mmCIF file of C-alpha atoms and ligand atoms in Angstrom:
data_model
loop_
_atom_site.group_PDB
_atom_site.id
_atom_site.type_symbol
_atom_site.label_atom_id
_atom_site.label_comp_id
_atom_site.label_asym_id
_atom_site.label_seq_id
_atom_site.Cartn_x
_atom_site.Cartn_y
_atom_site.Cartn_z
ATOM 1 C CA UNK A 21 23.814 8.635 -9.186
ATOM 2 C CA UNK A 22 24.703 6.703 -6.126
ATOM 3 C CA UNK A 23 23.014 3.438 -5.035
ATOM 4 C CA UNK A 24 23.091 2.152 -1.408
ATOM 5 C CA UNK A 25 23.596 -1.565 -1.037
ATOM 6 C CA UNK A 26 22.521 -3.182 2.230
ATOM 7 C CA UNK A 27 25.769 -4.931 3.271
ATOM 8 C CA UNK A 28 25.132 -6.519 6.654
ATOM 9 C CA UNK A 29 24.759 -10.186 5.447
ATOM 10 C CA UNK A 30 24.298 -12.250 2.293
ATOM 11 C CA UNK A 31 24.940 -11.754 -1.319
ATOM 12 C CA UNK A 32 25.795 -8.014 -1.479
ATOM 13 C CA UNK A 33 29.100 -8.515 -3.226
ATOM 14 C CA UNK A 34 27.266 -9.969 -6.211
ATOM 15 C CA UNK A 35 25.066 -6.921 -6.347
ATOM 16 C CA UNK A 36 28.167 -4.788 -6.277
ATOM 17 C CA UNK A 37 29.539 -6.766 -9.244
ATOM 18 C CA UNK A 38 26.436 -5.939 -11.266
ATOM 19 C CA UNK A 39 26.635 -2.192 -10.464
ATOM 20 C CA UNK A 40 30.381 -2.184 -11.376
ATOM 21 C CA UNK A 41 29.547 -3.858 -14.678
ATOM 22 C CA UNK A 42 26.956 -1.140 -15.350
ATOM 23 C CA UNK A 43 29.306 1.607 -14.219
ATOM 24 C CA UNK A 44 27.043 2.827 -11.394
ATOM 25 C CA UNK A 45 28.577 4.093 -8.178
ATOM 26 C CA UNK A 46 27.368 2.498 -4.953
ATOM 27 C CA UNK A 47 27.938 2.798 -1.195
ATOM 28 C CA UNK A 48 27.660 -0.164 1.239
ATOM 29 C CA UNK A 49 25.125 0.410 4.058
ATOM 30 C CA UNK A 50 26.561 -1.086 7.211
ATOM 31 C CA UNK A 51 25.627 1.400 9.946
ATOM 32 C CA UNK A 52 23.157 4.183 10.812
ATOM 33 C CA UNK A 53 25.388 6.867 9.234
ATOM 34 C CA UNK A 54 25.552 4.994 5.981
ATOM 35 C CA UNK A 55 21.747 4.749 5.894
ATOM 36 C CA UNK A 56 21.472 8.536 5.969
ATOM 37 C CA UNK A 57 23.675 9.147 2.937
ATOM 38 C CA UNK A 58 21.934 10.775 -0.084
ATOM 39 C CA UNK A 59 21.150 7.638 -2.191
ATOM 40 C CA UNK A 60 19.082 7.620 -5.434
ATOM 41 C CA UNK A 61 18.059 4.068 -4.785
ATOM 42 C CA UNK A 62 18.789 1.082 -2.522
ATOM 43 C CA UNK A 63 19.397 -2.636 -3.072
ATOM 44 C CA UNK A 64 18.453 -5.278 -0.581
ATOM 45 C CA UNK A 65 20.377 -8.453 -1.451
ATOM 46 C CA UNK A 66 19.636 -12.129 -0.963
ATOM 47 C CA UNK A 67 20.664 -13.887 2.238
ATOM 48 C CA UNK A 68 18.835 -14.759 5.425
ATOM 49 C CA UNK A 69 15.972 -12.415 6.100
ATOM 50 C CA UNK A 70 15.786 -13.190 9.849
ATOM 51 C CA UNK A 71 19.469 -12.279 10.275
ATOM 52 C CA UNK A 72 19.258 -9.231 8.022
ATOM 53 C CA UNK A 73 16.168 -7.988 9.705
ATOM 54 C CA UNK A 74 17.774 -8.337 13.258
ATOM 55 C CA UNK A 75 21.028 -6.647 12.102
ATOM 56 C CA UNK A 76 19.194 -3.778 10.386
ATOM 57 C CA UNK A 77 17.433 -3.060 13.596
ATOM 58 C CA UNK A 78 20.511 -3.572 15.873
ATOM 59 C CA UNK A 79 22.770 -1.356 13.717
ATOM 60 C CA UNK A 80 20.243 1.496 13.662
ATOM 61 C CA UNK A 81 19.618 1.225 9.942
ATOM 62 C CA UNK A 82 15.949 0.287 10.092
ATOM 63 C CA UNK A 83 14.110 3.541 10.817
ATOM 64 C CA UNK A 84 15.901 5.717 8.232
ATOM 65 C CA UNK A 85 15.753 3.147 5.367
ATOM 66 C CA UNK A 86 12.079 2.426 6.142
ATOM 67 C CA UNK A 87 11.094 6.024 6.101
ATOM 68 C CA UNK A 88 13.017 6.736 2.837
ATOM 69 C CA UNK A 89 11.486 3.734 1.074
ATOM 70 C CA UNK A 90 8.001 4.701 2.282
ATOM 71 C CA UNK A 91 8.669 8.225 0.909
ATOM 72 C CA UNK A 92 9.432 6.835 -2.578
ATOM 73 C CA UNK A 93 13.157 6.116 -2.703
ATOM 74 C CA UNK A 94 13.444 3.318 -5.328
ATOM 75 C CA UNK A 95 14.373 -0.105 -3.953
ATOM 76 C CA UNK A 96 15.208 -3.493 -5.464
ATOM 77 C CA UNK A 97 14.940 -6.502 -3.128
ATOM 78 C CA UNK A 98 16.043 -9.899 -4.101
ATOM 79 C CA UNK A 99 14.933 -12.990 -2.277
ATOM 80 C CA UNK A 100 15.588 -12.149 1.405
ATOM 81 C CA UNK A 101 15.238 -8.525 0.263
ATOM 82 C CA UNK A 102 11.737 -9.414 -1.060
ATOM 83 C CA UNK A 103 10.875 -10.740 2.483
ATOM 84 C CA UNK A 104 12.180 -7.620 4.106
ATOM 85 C CA UNK A 105 9.899 -5.471 1.923
ATOM 86 C CA UNK A 106 6.743 -7.667 2.367
ATOM 87 C CA UNK A 107 3.912 -6.339 4.455
ATOM 88 C CA UNK A 108 2.922 -9.880 5.474
ATOM 89 C CA UNK A 109 4.941 -13.055 5.834
ATOM 90 C CA UNK A 110 3.103 -16.296 6.117
ATOM 91 C CA UNK A 111 3.292 -18.174 9.444
ATOM 92 C CA UNK A 112 5.298 -15.401 10.944
ATOM 93 C CA UNK A 113 4.290 -12.411 12.951
ATOM 94 C CA UNK A 114 7.493 -10.535 12.572
ATOM 95 C CA UNK A 115 7.804 -8.366 9.532
ATOM 96 C CA UNK A 116 10.568 -5.863 8.519
ATOM 97 C CA UNK A 117 10.242 -2.764 6.280
ATOM 98 C CA UNK A 118 6.653 -3.946 5.261
ATOM 99 C CA UNK A 119 6.448 -1.320 2.544
ATOM 100 C CA UNK A 120 5.062 -3.548 -0.148
ATOM 101 C CA UNK A 121 1.415 -4.774 0.027
ATOM 102 C CA UNK A 122 2.243 -8.382 -0.648
ATOM 103 C CA UNK A 123 2.239 -11.610 1.305
ATOM 104 C CA UNK A 124 5.208 -13.882 0.890
ATOM 105 C CA UNK A 125 5.766 -17.598 1.709
ATOM 106 C CA UNK A 126 9.323 -18.074 2.820
ATOM 107 C CA UNK A 127 11.327 -21.171 1.696
ATOM 108 C CA UNK A 128 8.285 -21.827 -0.426
ATOM 109 C CA UNK A 129 9.763 -24.464 -2.694
ATOM 110 C CA UNK A 130 10.331 -27.006 0.108
ATOM 111 C CA UNK A 131 13.567 -28.721 0.972
ATOM 112 C CA UNK A 132 13.855 -31.016 -2.071
ATOM 113 C CA UNK A 133 13.506 -28.234 -4.540
ATOM 114 C CA UNK A 134 15.274 -25.689 -2.361
ATOM 115 C CA UNK A 135 17.359 -24.402 -5.244
ATOM 116 C CA UNK A 136 16.634 -24.556 -8.977
ATOM 117 C CA UNK A 137 17.325 -22.800 -12.139
ATOM 118 C CA UNK A 138 14.805 -21.938 -14.927
ATOM 119 C CA UNK A 139 14.055 -19.447 -17.629
ATOM 120 C CA UNK A 140 10.788 -17.423 -17.679
ATOM 121 C CA UNK A 141 9.260 -14.261 -19.166
ATOM 122 C CA UNK A 142 9.814 -11.045 -17.310
ATOM 123 C CA UNK A 143 7.508 -8.162 -18.076
ATOM 124 C CA UNK A 144 9.175 -5.511 -20.274
ATOM 125 C CA UNK A 145 12.304 -7.647 -20.805
ATOM 126 C CA UNK A 146 11.443 -11.037 -22.189
ATOM 127 C CA UNK A 147 12.808 -14.454 -21.306
ATOM 128 C CA UNK A 148 15.582 -14.455 -18.804
ATOM 129 C CA UNK A 149 17.427 -17.019 -16.645
ATOM 130 C CA UNK A 150 16.193 -17.269 -12.964
ATOM 131 C CA UNK A 151 18.101 -18.918 -10.177
ATOM 132 C CA UNK A 152 16.097 -19.599 -7.036
ATOM 133 C CA UNK A 153 17.856 -20.415 -3.691
ATOM 134 C CA UNK A 154 15.494 -21.396 -0.863
ATOM 135 C CA UNK A 155 13.340 -18.700 -2.316
ATOM 136 C CA UNK A 156 10.111 -17.154 -1.306
ATOM 137 C CA UNK A 157 7.200 -16.517 -3.595
ATOM 138 C CA UNK A 158 4.356 -14.032 -3.413
ATOM 139 C CA UNK A 159 1.214 -15.764 -2.270
ATOM 140 C CA UNK A 160 -0.974 -12.672 -2.333
ATOM 141 C CA UNK A 161 -0.689 -9.180 -3.821
ATOM 142 C CA UNK A 162 -2.691 -6.077 -3.560
ATOM 143 C CA UNK A 163 -4.361 -4.856 -6.775
ATOM 144 C CA UNK A 164 -1.933 -1.983 -6.931
ATOM 145 C CA UNK A 165 0.992 -4.426 -7.225
ATOM 146 C CA UNK A 166 2.112 -5.196 -10.785
ATOM 147 C CA UNK A 167 3.146 -8.758 -11.433
ATOM 148 C CA UNK A 168 6.381 -8.902 -13.392
ATOM 149 C CA UNK A 169 7.009 -12.648 -13.609
ATOM 150 C CA UNK A 170 5.519 -15.979 -12.707
ATOM 151 C CA UNK A 171 6.905 -19.491 -12.610
ATOM 152 C CA UNK A 172 4.597 -22.430 -12.501
ATOM 153 C CA UNK A 173 1.723 -19.944 -11.787
ATOM 154 C CA UNK A 174 3.557 -18.595 -8.758
ATOM 155 C CA UNK A 175 4.436 -14.922 -8.642
ATOM 156 C CA UNK A 176 8.136 -14.430 -8.417
ATOM 157 C CA UNK A 177 8.654 -10.729 -9.369
ATOM 158 C CA UNK A 178 6.535 -7.710 -8.558
ATOM 159 C CA UNK A 179 6.605 -3.914 -8.719
ATOM 160 C CA UNK A 180 4.766 -1.587 -6.418
ATOM 161 C CA UNK A 181 5.410 2.124 -7.121
ATOM 162 C CA UNK A 182 9.185 2.402 -6.964
ATOM 163 C CA UNK A 183 9.698 -0.820 -5.196
ATOM 164 C CA UNK A 184 10.798 -3.956 -7.054
ATOM 165 C CA UNK A 185 10.951 -7.344 -5.405
ATOM 166 C CA UNK A 186 12.321 -10.574 -6.956
ATOM 167 C CA UNK A 187 12.231 -14.100 -5.536
ATOM 168 C CA UNK A 188 15.222 -15.092 -7.669
ATOM 169 C CA UNK A 189 18.768 -13.772 -8.122
ATOM 170 C CA UNK A 190 19.519 -12.101 -11.395
ATOM 171 C CA UNK A 191 23.021 -11.162 -10.073
ATOM 172 C CA UNK A 192 23.967 -14.886 -10.055
ATOM 173 C CA UNK A 193 23.184 -15.150 -13.760
ATOM 174 C CA UNK A 194 24.906 -11.937 -14.776
ATOM 175 C CA UNK A 195 21.435 -10.755 -15.873
ATOM 176 C CA UNK A 196 21.635 -6.931 -15.756
ATOM 177 C CA UNK A 197 18.349 -5.938 -17.441
ATOM 178 C CA UNK A 198 16.242 -5.927 -14.173
ATOM 179 C CA UNK A 199 18.846 -3.681 -12.564
ATOM 180 C CA UNK A 200 18.694 -1.418 -15.545
ATOM 181 C CA UNK A 201 14.914 -1.199 -15.190
ATOM 182 C CA UNK A 202 15.372 -0.304 -11.519
ATOM 183 C CA UNK A 203 18.099 2.198 -12.188
ATOM 184 C CA UNK A 204 15.767 4.108 -14.634
ATOM 185 C CA UNK A 205 13.658 4.922 -11.652
ATOM 186 C CA UNK A 206 16.611 6.134 -9.558
HETATM 187 N N1 LIG B 302 15.439 -18.477 2.652
HETATM 188 C C1 LIG B 302 15.955 -17.103 2.823
HETATM 189 C C2 LIG B 302 15.022 -16.369 3.868
HETATM 190 O O1 LIG B 302 14.070 -16.866 4.248
HETATM 191 C C3 LIG B 302 16.013 -16.370 1.536
HETATM 192 C C4 LIG B 302 16.966 -16.973 0.694
HETATM 193 C C5 LIG B 302 17.792 -16.149 -0.253
HETATM 194 O O2 LIG B 302 17.838 -14.913 -0.061
HETATM 195 N N2 LIG B 302 18.440 -16.705 -1.187
HETATM 196 O O3 LIG B 302 15.358 -15.265 4.233
#
């Protein structure tokens, strides 16, 4: 197995640490050639979606990754990664991969509550720690989208086919079970 990790900006090193811990080989995706490697799945880390989205296009990574995700390559997007996967982004015309039929609200928790930590139930796993950093949430989801977790009645984790999107950062809490769930699809 080999997992591609988008490594143009943001918290990709933390994703690498999780895969190291699980003993899963990975390759950083930094350029067009990397994006064409034979991955079994791809991770889109947290960071700044506008910067990541711009770099992914400028570095020639976009078309290949979008096509592979659309064709069923498993993907796990955290935070900014969730935004890159969303088909619609509130108050914003620009979208990125857009492979997941969800609408997200960026920086949804406002400035005061920009970052917070909680624990909540995750479908198929149980209660886990969740760290949110200027996180989005899912404001609308197509019926085909499975809700995996909510916090205060807001959707913070979803699955659609082989695509997983999380508003929080399991990698910052050393929480490996969601990655294990994703890896089972890879
Ligand atoms: N606020 C960021 C964005 O809009 C996401 C934050 C994160 O990935 N921790 O892209």
